[in-house]
C-alpha positions as a printed NumPy array, in Angstrom:
array([[ 120.485,  -48.837,  -71.167],
       [ 117.785,  -50.616,  -69.181],
       [ 117.031,  -47.165,  -67.666],
       [ 116.655,  -45.525,  -70.906],
       [ 113.959,  -47.95 ,  -72.105],
       [ 111.837,  -47.035,  -69.138],
       [ 111.975,  -43.041,  -69.578],
       [ 109.653,  -41.01 ,  -71.72 ],
       [ 108.011,  -42.347,  -74.914],
       [ 107.181,  -39.497,  -77.069],
       [ 104.242,  -37.72 ,  -78.048],
       [ 101.208,  -38.645,  -80.288],
       [  98.95 ,  -38.194,  -83.481],
       [  95.6  ,  -36.87 ,  -84.67 ],
       [  92.971,  -35.405,  -88.19 ],
       [  89.995,  -32.687,  -88.817],
       [  86.402,  -33.106,  -87.648],
       [  83.764,  -31.271,  -85.641],
       [  81.572,  -33.498,  -83.404],
       [  79.275,  -32.736,  -80.338],
       [  79.697,  -31.238,  -76.838],
       [  81.319,  -32.917,  -74.078],
       [  81.569,  -31.782,  -70.534],
       [  84.712,  -32.218,  -68.216],
       [  85.08 ,  -33.707,  -64.883],
       [  86.15 ,  -31.197,  -62.497],
       [  89.951,  -31.334,  -61.392],
       [  92.044,  -29.743,  -58.982],
       [  94.817,  -27.511,  -59.895],
       [  98.249,  -28.737,  -58.756],
       [ 100.217,  -26.738,  -56.266],
       [  97.303,  -23.727,  -55.74 ],
       [  95.306,  -23.685,  -52.511],
       [  91.831,  -22.255,  -52.647],
       [  88.16 ,  -23.42 ,  -53.063],
       [  85.369,  -23.426,  -50.396],
       [  85.662,  -24.729,  -47.332],
       [  82.415,  -26.261,  -45.868],
       [  82.424,  -28.985,  -42.818],
       [  85.995,  -29.189,  -42.836],
       [  86.141,  -30.402,  -46.666],
       [  87.254,  -28.976,  -49.736],
       [  84.774,  -28.677,  -52.377],
       [  85.16 ,  -29.52 ,  -55.953],
       [  84.505,  -26.6  ,  -58.56 ],
       [  81.984,  -27.528,  -61.016],
       [  83.498,  -28.463,  -64.458],
       [  84.01 ,  -26.474,  -67.068],
       [  81.714,  -27.481,  -70.547],
       [  83.982,  -28.529,  -73.368],
       [  83.095,  -29.084,  -77.082],
       [  85.159,  -31.227,  -79.46 ],
       [  86.059,  -29.185,  -82.257],
       [  88.817,  -31.048,  -84.182],
       [  90.514,  -34.478,  -84.57 ],
       [  94.165,  -34.699,  -85.861],
       [  95.909,  -37.57 ,  -87.171],
       [  99.64 ,  -36.079,  -86.469],
       [ 100.329,  -35.492,  -82.7  ],
       [ 103.265,  -33.01 ,  -83.668],
       [ 101.022,  -31.175,  -85.943],
       [  98.226,  -31.112,  -83.475],
       [ 100.803,  -29.552,  -80.7  ],
       [ 102.029,  -26.914,  -83.227],
       [  98.462,  -25.963,  -84.27 ],
       [  97.015,  -25.787,  -80.492],
       [  99.498,  -23.124,  -79.177],
       [  98.253,  -20.605,  -81.833],
       [  94.654,  -21.959,  -82.04 ],
       [  92.006,  -19.004,  -83.134],
       [  94.948,  -16.749,  -83.241],
       [  95.143,  -16.621,  -79.236],
       [  98.528,  -17.823,  -77.274],
       [  97.9  ,  -20.97 ,  -75.478],
       [ 100.436,  -22.3  ,  -72.789],
       [ 100.416,  -25.85 ,  -71.557],
       [  99.571,  -25.833,  -67.758],
       [  98.644,  -29.72 ,  -66.888],
       [  98.342,  -33.302,  -67.833],
       [  95.811,  -35.604,  -66.582],
       [  95.698,  -39.554,  -67.122],
       [  92.464,  -40.79 ,  -67.545],
       [  90.738,  -43.855,  -68.728],
       [  89.993,  -42.117,  -72.059],
       [  93.895,  -41.25 ,  -72.444],
       [  96.215,  -38.495,  -71.639],
       [  94.495,  -34.986,  -71.506],
       [  97.056,  -32.243,  -72.033],
       [  95.467,  -28.805,  -71.07 ],
       [  96.48 ,  -25.489,  -72.152],
       [  95.331,  -21.985,  -71.111],
       [  95.057,  -18.741,  -72.468],
       [  98.306,  -16.591,  -71.783],
       [  98.086,  -13.388,  -73.543],
       [  99.896,  -11.749,  -70.776],
       [ 101.866,  -13.035,  -67.652],
       [  99.965,  -13.348,  -64.881],
       [  96.396,  -12.692,  -66.795],
       [  93.348,  -14.729,  -65.585],
       [  91.882,  -15.309,  -68.846],
       [  89.522,  -18.206,  -68.337],
       [  89.298,  -19.889,  -71.507],
       [  90.881,  -23.178,  -71.863],
       [  91.413,  -26.06 ,  -74.357],
       [  92.849,  -29.482,  -74.206],
       [  94.356,  -32.273,  -76.238],
       [  93.146,  -35.913,  -75.807],
       [  95.764,  -38.507,  -76.55 ],
       [  93.258,  -41.493,  -76.883],
       [  94.667,  -44.591,  -75.06 ],
       [  92.707,  -47.035,  -77.524],
       [  93.835,  -45.486,  -80.838],
       [  96.396,  -43.177,  -82.203],
       [  93.963,  -40.156,  -82.88 ],
       [  94.556,  -37.099,  -80.723],
       [  91.208,  -34.972,  -80.488],
       [  91.026,  -30.666,  -79.593],
       [  88.527,  -29.817,  -76.9  ],
       [  87.431,  -26.163,  -76.316],
       [  85.833,  -24.848,  -73.065],
       [  82.621,  -23.092,  -73.915],
       [  83.507,  -19.927,  -72.161],
       [  84.431,  -16.169,  -73.439],
       [  87.966,  -15.033,  -73.244],
       [  88.529,  -12.356,  -70.487],
       [  91.856,  -10.328,  -70.955],
       [  90.59 ,   -7.555,  -68.706],
       [  91.382,   -9.05 ,  -65.283],
       [  94.93 ,   -9.759,  -63.758],
       [  95.245,  -12.324,  -61.37 ],
       [  97.192,  -12.036,  -57.684],
       [ 100.022,  -14.372,  -57.385],
       [  99.136,  -17.923,  -56.028],
       [ 101.139,  -20.965,  -55.361],
       [ 104.581,  -20.926,  -55.64 ],
       [ 106.194,  -17.836,  -57.245],
       [ 107.6  ,  -18.315,  -60.552],
       [ 111.157,  -17.365,  -59.71 ],
       [ 110.916,  -20.166,  -56.741],
       [ 109.927,  -22.517,  -59.424],
       [ 112.926,  -21.982,  -61.509],
       [ 114.974,  -22.887,  -58.352],
       [ 113.124,  -26.021,  -57.724],
       [ 113.513,  -27.092,  -61.249],
       [ 117.211,  -26.701,  -60.675],
       [ 117.285,  -28.591,  -57.774],
       [ 115.401,  -31.247,  -59.098],
       [ 117.666,  -31.874,  -62.008],
       [ 120.421,  -31.866,  -59.649],
       [ 119.069,  -34.97 ,  -57.502],
       [ 116.595,  -33.003,  -54.771],
       [ 113.633,  -34.935,  -55.717],
       [ 111.642,  -34.887,  -52.229],
       [ 110.085,  -31.803,  -50.579],
       [ 112.136,  -32.213,  -47.565],
       [ 115.596,  -32.077,  -49.39 ],
       [ 114.343,  -29.089,  -51.367],
       [ 112.996,  -27.058,  -48.374],
       [ 116.621,  -27.559,  -46.751],
       [ 118.326,  -26.163,  -49.919],
       [ 116.133,  -23.237,  -50.164],
       [ 116.519,  -22.639,  -46.302],
       [ 120.251,  -22.629,  -47.019],
       [ 119.969,  -20.257,  -50.054],
       [ 117.442,  -17.896,  -47.963],
       [ 114.63 ,  -18.481,  -50.44 ],
       [ 111.306,  -17.99 ,  -49.357],
       [ 109.935,  -21.429,  -48.897],
       [ 106.449,  -22.633,  -49.9  ],
       [ 104.426,  -25.286,  -48.458],
       [ 105.633,  -28.876,  -48.425],
       [ 102.185,  -30.035,  -49.991],
       [ 102.921,  -27.247,  -52.889],
       [ 106.519,  -28.562,  -53.499],
       [ 105.13 ,  -32.053,  -53.756],
       [ 102.421,  -31.312,  -56.397],
       [ 104.705,  -29.231,  -58.272],
       [ 107.134,  -32.398,  -58.317],
       [ 104.356,  -34.507,  -59.896],
       [ 104.229,  -31.688,  -62.646],
       [ 108.123,  -32.041,  -63.093],
       [ 108.198,  -35.828,  -63.053],
       [ 105.358,  -35.887,  -65.853],
       [ 107.325,  -33.234,  -67.718],
       [ 110.54 ,  -34.999,  -67.551],
       [ 109.684,  -38.745,  -67.551],
       [ 106.261,  -38.512,  -69.584],
       [ 102.788,  -39.32 ,  -67.807],
       [ 102.405,  -42.421,  -65.624],
       [ 100.294,  -44.446,  -67.983],
       [ 101.907,  -44.633,  -71.345],
       [  99.391,  -44.985,  -74.303],
       [  99.745,  -46.777,  -77.621],
       [ 100.24 ,  -43.481,  -79.505],
       [ 102.999,  -42.17 ,  -77.16 ],
       [ 104.823,  -45.916,  -77.905],
       [ 104.576,  -45.498,  -81.592],
       [ 105.652,  -41.928,  -81.804],
       [ 108.75 ,  -42.837,  -79.679],
       [ 109.28 ,  -45.879,  -81.79 ],
       [ 109.317,  -43.805,  -84.896],
       [ 111.495,  -40.859,  -83.532],
       [ 114.152,  -43.484,  -82.208],
       [ 114.126,  -45.851,  -85.49 ],
       [ 117.169,  -43.993,  -86.978],
       [ 120.413,  -45.687,  -86.309],
       [ 122.832,  -43.335,  -84.753],
       [ 126.229,  -42.89 ,  -85.649],
       [ 127.272,  -43.143,  -81.772],
       [ 127.831,  -47.271,  -81.478],
       [ 126.604,  -46.832,  -77.788],
       [ 123.088,  -44.766,  -78.302],
       [ 120.088,  -46.968,  -78.256],
       [ 117.825,  -47.296,  -81.236],
       [ 114.66 ,  -49.021,  -81.869],
       [ 115.549,  -51.791,  -84.321],
       [ 112.228,  -53.123,  -84.799],
       [ 108.51 ,  -52.554,  -83.665],
       [ 105.111,  -53.831,  -84.346],
       [ 101.875,  -51.751,  -83.054],
       [  98.43 ,  -53.174,  -83.317],
       [  95.779,  -50.467,  -82.574],
       [  92.356,  -51.95 ,  -81.688],
       [  89.859,  -51.703,  -79.092],
       [  89.315,  -55.533,  -79.049],
       [  92.944,  -56.551,  -79.189],
       [  95.704,  -53.912,  -79.004],
       [  99.225,  -55.115,  -78.398],
       [ 102.743,  -53.983,  -78.976],
       [ 106.306,  -55.376,  -79.665],
       [ 109.488,  -53.426,  -79.773],
       [ 113.161,  -54.47 ,  -79.77 ],
       [ 115.89 ,  -52.016,  -78.67 ],
       [ 119.597,  -52.239,  -79.034],
       [ 123.072,  -50.559,  -80.15 ],
       [ 125.64 ,  -50.961,  -82.621],
       [ 127.817,  -52.264,  -80.151],
       [ 125.586,  -54.862,  -78.454],
       [ 124.679,  -56.185,  -81.867],
       [ 128.4  ,  -56.961,  -82.398],
       [ 127.792,  -59.833,  -79.786],
       [ 125.874,  -61.745,  -82.487],
       [ 128.813,  -61.857,  -84.962],
       [ 130.927,  -64.732,  -83.173],
       [ 128.009,  -66.455,  -81.327],
       [ 126.314,  -69.649,  -82.565],
       [ 124.31 ,  -70.103,  -79.325],
       [ 121.322,  -67.609,  -78.063],
       [ 120.2  ,  -67.332,  -74.604],
       [ 116.579,  -65.954,  -74.269],
       [ 113.931,  -65.515,  -71.359],
       [ 111.706,  -62.738,  -69.704],
       [ 113.181,  -61.372,  -66.671],
       [ 110.688,  -60.005,  -63.949],
       [ 113.551,  -58.03 ,  -62.385],
       [ 112.807,  -55.29 ,  -64.73 ],
       [ 109.424,  -54.324,  -65.268],
       [ 107.854,  -51.666,  -67.355],
       [ 104.087,  -50.904,  -67.212],
       [ 103.607,  -54.319,  -65.569],
       [ 105.278,  -56.239,  -68.47 ],
       [ 108.562,  -58.365,  -68.193],
       [ 111.346,  -57.151,  -70.197],
       [ 112.273,  -60.074,  -72.428],
       [ 116.155,  -60.6  ,  -72.886],
       [ 118.114,  -61.979,  -75.847],
       [ 121.98 ,  -62.544,  -75.997],
       [ 124.678,  -64.886,  -75.52 ],
       [ 127.455,  -66.013,  -73.186],
       [ 131.268,  -66.482,  -73.1  ],
       [ 133.278,  -69.456,  -71.982],
       [ 133.013,  -68.004,  -68.313],
       [ 129.354,  -67.725,  -68.798],
       [ 129.117,  -64.425,  -68.328],
       [ 125.928,  -62.838,  -70.339],
       [ 126.401,  -60.282,  -73.678],
       [ 122.958,  -59.025,  -74.467],
       [ 121.941,  -58.459,  -77.992],
       [ 119.435,  -55.991,  -76.926],
       [ 116.058,  -55.99 ,  -74.899],
       [ 112.465,  -56.311,  -76.185],
       [ 109.084,  -55.105,  -74.681],
       [ 105.908,  -57.173,  -75.713],
       [ 102.545,  -57.457,  -74.043],
       [ 102.766,  -61.238,  -74.351],
       [ 105.33 ,  -64.033,  -74.094],
       [ 103.772,  -66.306,  -76.731],
       [ 105.536,  -68.01 ,  -79.843],
       [ 104.85 ,  -64.884,  -81.86 ],
       [ 106.64 ,  -62.649,  -79.484],
       [ 109.71 ,  -64.592,  -79.569],
       [ 109.517,  -65.077,  -82.973],
       [ 109.386,  -61.199,  -83.29 ],
       [ 112.751,  -61.038,  -80.956],
       [ 114.729,  -63.632,  -82.872],
       [ 113.462,  -61.984,  -86.344],
       [ 114.536,  -58.506,  -85.092],
       [ 117.876,  -59.678,  -84.235],
       [ 118.476,  -61.109,  -87.569],
       [ 117.34 ,  -58.386,  -89.642],
       [ 119.482,  -55.868,  -87.667],
       [ 122.518,  -58.126,  -87.94 ],
       [ 121.756,  -58.075,  -91.85 ],
       [ 121.005,  -54.329,  -92.046],
       [ 124.261,  -53.325,  -90.254],
       [ 126.872,  -56.138,  -91.195],
       [ 125.132,  -57.566,  -94.224],
       [ 125.453,  -61.164,  -92.862],
       [ 122.455,  -63.625,  -92.849],
       [ 122.827,  -64.744,  -89.02 ],
       [ 121.551,  -68.123,  -87.978],
       [ 122.275,  -69.676,  -84.716],
       [ 121.495,  -73.297,  -84.044],
       [ 121.741,  -73.504,  -80.314],
       [ 119.264,  -72.241,  -78.059],
       [ 119.576,  -72.198,  -74.199],
       [ 116.399,  -71.492,  -72.489],
       [ 113.942,  -72.924,  -70.177],
       [ 111.197,  -75.415,  -71.178],
       [ 109.1  ,  -73.075,  -72.913],
       [ 107.398,  -74.006,  -76.171],
       [ 107.227,  -70.197,  -76.91 ],
       [ 110.954,  -69.792,  -76.974],
       [ 112.03 ,  -72.691,  -78.765],
       [ 109.005,  -72.405,  -81.48 ],
       [ 109.81 ,  -68.84 ,  -82.074],
       [ 113.393,  -69.924,  -82.547],
       [ 112.526,  -72.358,  -85.285],
       [ 110.21 ,  -70.315,  -87.001],
       [ 112.987,  -67.59 ,  -87.706],
       [ 116.096,  -69.659,  -87.655],
       [ 114.742,  -72.968,  -89.275],
       [ 116.066,  -75.357,  -87.167],
       [ 117.628,  -76.177,  -83.499],
       [ 120.823,  -78.6  ,  -83.441],
       [ 120.73 ,  -78.373,  -79.763],
       [ 118.466,  -77.163,  -77.197],
       [ 119.962,  -76.64 ,  -73.961],
       [ 117.703,  -76.79 ,  -70.821],
       [ 118.599,  -74.159,  -68.443],
       [ 119.751,  -76.141,  -65.036],
       [ 118.36 ,  -73.715,  -62.667],
       [ 114.875,  -73.908,  -64.478],
       [ 115.113,  -77.726,  -64.384],
       [ 115.839,  -77.813,  -60.805],
       [ 113.345,  -75.385,  -59.737],
       [ 110.645,  -77.499,  -61.448],
       [ 112.021,  -80.854,  -60.036],
       [ 111.733,  -79.57 ,  -56.664],
       [ 108.062,  -78.442,  -56.838],
       [ 107.427,  -82.157,  -57.653],
       [ 109.642,  -83.324,  -54.903],
       [ 107.654,  -81.514,  -52.335],
       [ 105.087,  -84.554,  -52.611],
       [ 107.469,  -86.993,  -50.899],
       [ 107.315,  -86.353,  -47.071],
       [ 110.485,  -88.2  ,  -46.197],
       [ 112.976,  -86.137,  -46.071],
       [ 115.861,  -88.29 ,  -46.547],
       [ 114.645,  -90.179,  -49.419],
       [ 113.693,  -86.682,  -51.178],
       [ 117.529,  -85.677,  -50.639],
       [ 118.857,  -88.942,  -51.996],
       [ 116.594,  -88.407,  -55.035],
       [ 117.928,  -84.853,  -55.561],
       [ 121.389,  -85.886,  -55.277],
       [ 121.206,  -88.678,  -57.697],
       [ 119.791,  -86.038,  -60.311],
       [ 122.596,  -83.545,  -59.732],
       [ 125.104,  -86.409,  -60.004],
       [ 123.629,  -87.332,  -63.627],
       [ 123.674,  -83.481,  -64.432],
       [ 127.483,  -83.397,  -64.116],
       [ 127.832,  -86.502,  -66.804],
       [ 129.884,  -85.548,  -69.746],
       [ 128.949,  -88.309,  -72.273],
       [ 125.384,  -88.972,  -73.901],
       [ 125.504,  -92.794,  -73.881],
       [ 126.822,  -92.875,  -70.042],
       [ 123.988,  -90.545,  -69.55 ],
       [ 121.251,  -92.777,  -71.024],
       [ 122.81 ,  -95.427,  -69.072],
       [ 122.666,  -93.605,  -65.887],
       [ 118.979,  -92.494,  -66.312],
       [ 118.012,  -96.121,  -67.094],
       [ 119.854,  -97.338,  -63.647],
       [ 118.34 ,  -94.576,  -61.977],
       [ 114.694,  -95.272,  -62.973],
       [ 115.463,  -99.17 ,  -61.994],
       [ 116.792,  -98.106,  -58.622],
       [ 113.836,  -96.057,  -57.576],
       [ 111.081,  -98.175,  -59.174],
       [ 112.255, -100.908,  -57.225],
       [ 111.21 ,  -99.123,  -53.673],
       [ 107.694,  -99.735,  -55.077],
       [ 106.602,  -96.559,  -53.545],
       [ 103.339,  -94.96 ,  -55.395],
       [ 104.351,  -91.414,  -54.719],
       [ 108.158,  -92.093,  -55.725],
       [ 106.55 ,  -94.012,  -58.974],
       [ 104.814,  -90.879,  -59.829],
       [ 107.645,  -88.619,  -59.682],
       [ 109.964,  -90.832,  -61.663],
       [ 107.202,  -91.132,  -64.218],
       [ 107.004,  -87.376,  -64.516],
       [ 110.823,  -86.901,  -64.454],
       [ 111.712,  -89.479,  -67.111],
       [ 108.486,  -87.951,  -69.401],
       [ 109.585,  -84.481,  -68.541],
       [ 113.573,  -84.586,  -68.283],
       [ 114.468,  -87.428,  -70.362],
       [ 111.763,  -87.919,  -73.159],
       [ 111.144,  -84.434,  -73.812],
       [ 113.771,  -82.296,  -72.419],
       [ 116.841,  -84.193,  -71.828],
       [ 119.535,  -81.019,  -72.779],
       [ 120.257,  -80.274,  -68.984],
       [ 123.523,  -82.401,  -68.317],
       [ 126.85 ,  -81.01 ,  -69.077],
       [ 127.796,  -83.442,  -71.626],
       [ 124.685,  -82.525,  -74.004],
       [ 126.766,  -79.382,  -75.578],
       [ 130.199,  -79.53 ,  -74.797],
       [ 131.874,  -75.996,  -74.625],
       [ 128.262,  -74.539,  -74.32 ],
       [ 126.51 ,  -73.047,  -70.936],
       [ 124.08 ,  -75.317,  -69.019],
       [ 122.274,  -72.258,  -67.153],
       [ 120.624,  -68.975,  -68.414],
       [ 121.437,  -67.637,  -64.882],
       [ 123.919,  -65.017,  -66.446],
       [ 120.88 ,  -63.497,  -68.167]])
């Protein structure tokens, strides 16, 4: 399911208007050799002038209209990612092999949901027919077949073409063609907000298949000043994990990154501490509003699917205030907030590094580990008091600083890390 999320996010929107002339920067066509050679350098051709002719508010309508724009037949030929957004180019194709210079492109804006149509300021020419350049059409079809069967490098494809006794293009041509194929099958490398929005709309319908992903909830804010998006993806079977759970585990995992953002996980665990996800979320930030969105998405989806008001009371997480505040804002109360033991030790070890005496550092760490195993809160409180008295008696400034940090952070503020704090519930988020 995780791989599914990072796949292609569909295509975008647009509306009608006419505005001034725009001049495109020159770009190289992928896969085709050519150009002027001077001083051992390939010279870039001068760019075509384009004029801005139409603005759409519906991306699907834009693409449906553009293929028959001005009663000509237009064929998609390439995609460029720019700072302005994704440019999808079309060429006039009145006949296969034609060399008509007329071009148009759609600009899917990165900063908003508009899609703009640009037309090259050049006349159609249907008299000339171009010679075959680049990879032959028949060979391209074979390469596409090989790519879909797992041959994703020029070397592997050349080897297969050789076995089939098929003419072999240059490795550089195959490499360029593979870039085009990846964009076609998996979408552009940089995803714009309009792509995300259209994908969310397309995937918002709850499917009959219990294992098919759908977007349970999403929020997209389009604005140059502060654009953001949040989306929560799940399946019917994953949402069943909520039905018998009273505790929720939540955190961001940096082991899975999408467009530079960590995937946010939410779920529960069983008695063997195996993690059972409710779904995954993608957000620009990891703030209270983001975790509030995730928890609310879970609650709304359970209500929609099973007509149940889902209100867990126990949270397993790190010491992040954003997670706890988001939980309270949705479910109103936290009866128990279990501190993930892994995150506790990670933070403690950072503070222990200030103590240079290795023997003393190891003894401090061992005392804390013993206290973590205590299964009674009264005993734990007494152990904390004895621990504080023992190490304060050393009258060592560095140790005193550590004890003050430990008592304030891991007893007064966040004491839910010992085994007896919530009997029968996990003491770690490691499964997540």
